[in-house]
Amino acid sequence: MITVLRIGHRPFRDKRITTHVALVARAFGASSIYIDTRDDELENTVKKVVDNFGGSFEVKTGIEWKSFMKKFHGTKVNLTMYGEPIEKRIDEIKSGDDILVLVGAEKVPIDAYLIADYNISVTNQPHSEVAALAIFLDRYFDGKELEKSYEGKINVVPMNHGKLVKYIPDEDQCLMILKSENADDLIIRHVETVYKVAMRMADCIPCDRRLVAAGALLHDIGRTKTNNIDHAIAGAEILKKKNIDDRIVRIVERHTGAGITSEEAQKLGLPVKDYVPETIEEKIVAHADNLVSMDRIINLKQLMDKYENKNLHDAALRIKKLHEELSKMCGRDLDDITKDL
Ligand SMILES: C[S@@+](CC[C@H](N)C(=O)[O-])C[C@H]1O[C@@H](n2cnc3c(N)ncnc32)[C@H](O)[C@@H]1O
């Protein structure tokens, strides 16, 4: 793990460049940054980026740098134009475990050079802490840091021309999206109940709660266009056009029953492909929807009866299997966890 220590930060002068140091640290694979001078504004800016773009990067300002550096367990590297060339020492540095990388703003006190295990230069020419840190991290990770995925609320879709950003809407945004599609009260009451059931499942099953929440609230958006079996596909199409995260689009597309296989899709006249929920978030939303009839929560027995009465024996069995699978992951029968809702 790499920790960056930024010293000599002057909030009135260095806010922008220290923010850049922090963003480079995060984007190029460091786990955290500690900054000597207290700067709430800077801290909040970086936290907001982490919240939106994902990952678990930590930022803290107002650190007494010298004792922090002394107490750090691991290899301490001071980046300075006066040091030894990075290319000569990087293999040795890599062989250690945790690394503390120090970058300065104003003149770096001599103590930092003495406490450091390595004083390392990225050329002996003067340039910038941003560039020095970026090159250090890139050499340290051998370029692998560029492949890291963050899965944030906001995800940039790479393209040659233009800009495309997909996002995970929060609860308020989901309701606004439903309203923008003229979802009626019946739809809203139903999705809000499914949301409650799904979030209960998310309390006991490891999953991405943001995807479950948005998937549950948006799963029936296609009903604003059709109430047929293809409403899930219609919903997915609406959300794709609104640049909603692909993982939510798939939750919506795969929420019918315990899924529709490609053979069943062919018989039903749907575009032929598998609509079976695969990820845990897809399974949770599909089954939360199974356990809600209009805006009423039902149990497995009532659900099975509903399917058997329609002679949908295979679908009933698949749903029962899904109920058992999720109950096992939760550690309790799902009928128990929704009893008091
Ligand atoms: C603008 S410089 C200030 C340097 C300052 N004069 C000093 O006494 O270190 C800020 C930081 O950029 C980094 N830096 C600048 N040039 C560098 C180089 N050639 N190699 C490594 N780091 C460098 C160092 O971390 C330095 O503390």
CSV table of C-alpha atoms in Angstrom, one decimal, residues 2 75-79 84-86 88-101 117-120 136 140:
chain,number,residue,atom,x,y,z
A,2,ILE,CA,1.2,3.5,-0.8
A,75,THR,CA,9.8,2.2,3.5
A,76,LYS,CA,10.0,6.0,3.4
A,77,VAL,CA,10.7,7.7,0.1
A,78,ASN,CA,11.3,11.4,-0.2
A,79,LEU,CA,10.9,12.7,-3.8
A,84,GLU,CA,19.4,9.3,-6.5
A,85,PRO,CA,17.8,8.5,-9.8
A,86,ILE,CA,14.5,6.6,-9.6
A,88,LYS,CA,18.6,3.0,-10.0
A,89,ARG,CA,16.5,2.4,-6.9
A,90,ILE,CA,13.0,1.5,-7.9
A,91,ASP,CA,13.5,-2.3,-7.8
A,92,GLU,CA,14.8,-2.1,-4.3
A,93,ILE,CA,11.9,0.1,-3.2
A,94,LYS,CA,9.4,-2.3,-4.8
A,95,SER,CA,10.7,-5.2,-2.8
A,96,GLY,CA,9.5,-3.5,0.4
A,97,ASP,CA,5.9,-3.7,1.6
A,98,ASP,CA,4.2,-0.4,2.7
A,99,ILE,CA,5.6,2.7,1.2
A,100,LEU,CA,5.4,6.3,2.3
A,101,VAL,CA,6.1,8.8,-0.5
A,117,ASP,CA,15.1,5.6,3.7
A,118,TYR,CA,15.5,6.8,0.2
A,119,ASN,CA,15.8,10.3,-1.4
A,120,ILE,CA,14.8,9.8,-5.0
A,136,PHE,CA,7.1,7.4,-9.2
A,140,TYR,CA,6.3,1.5,-8.9
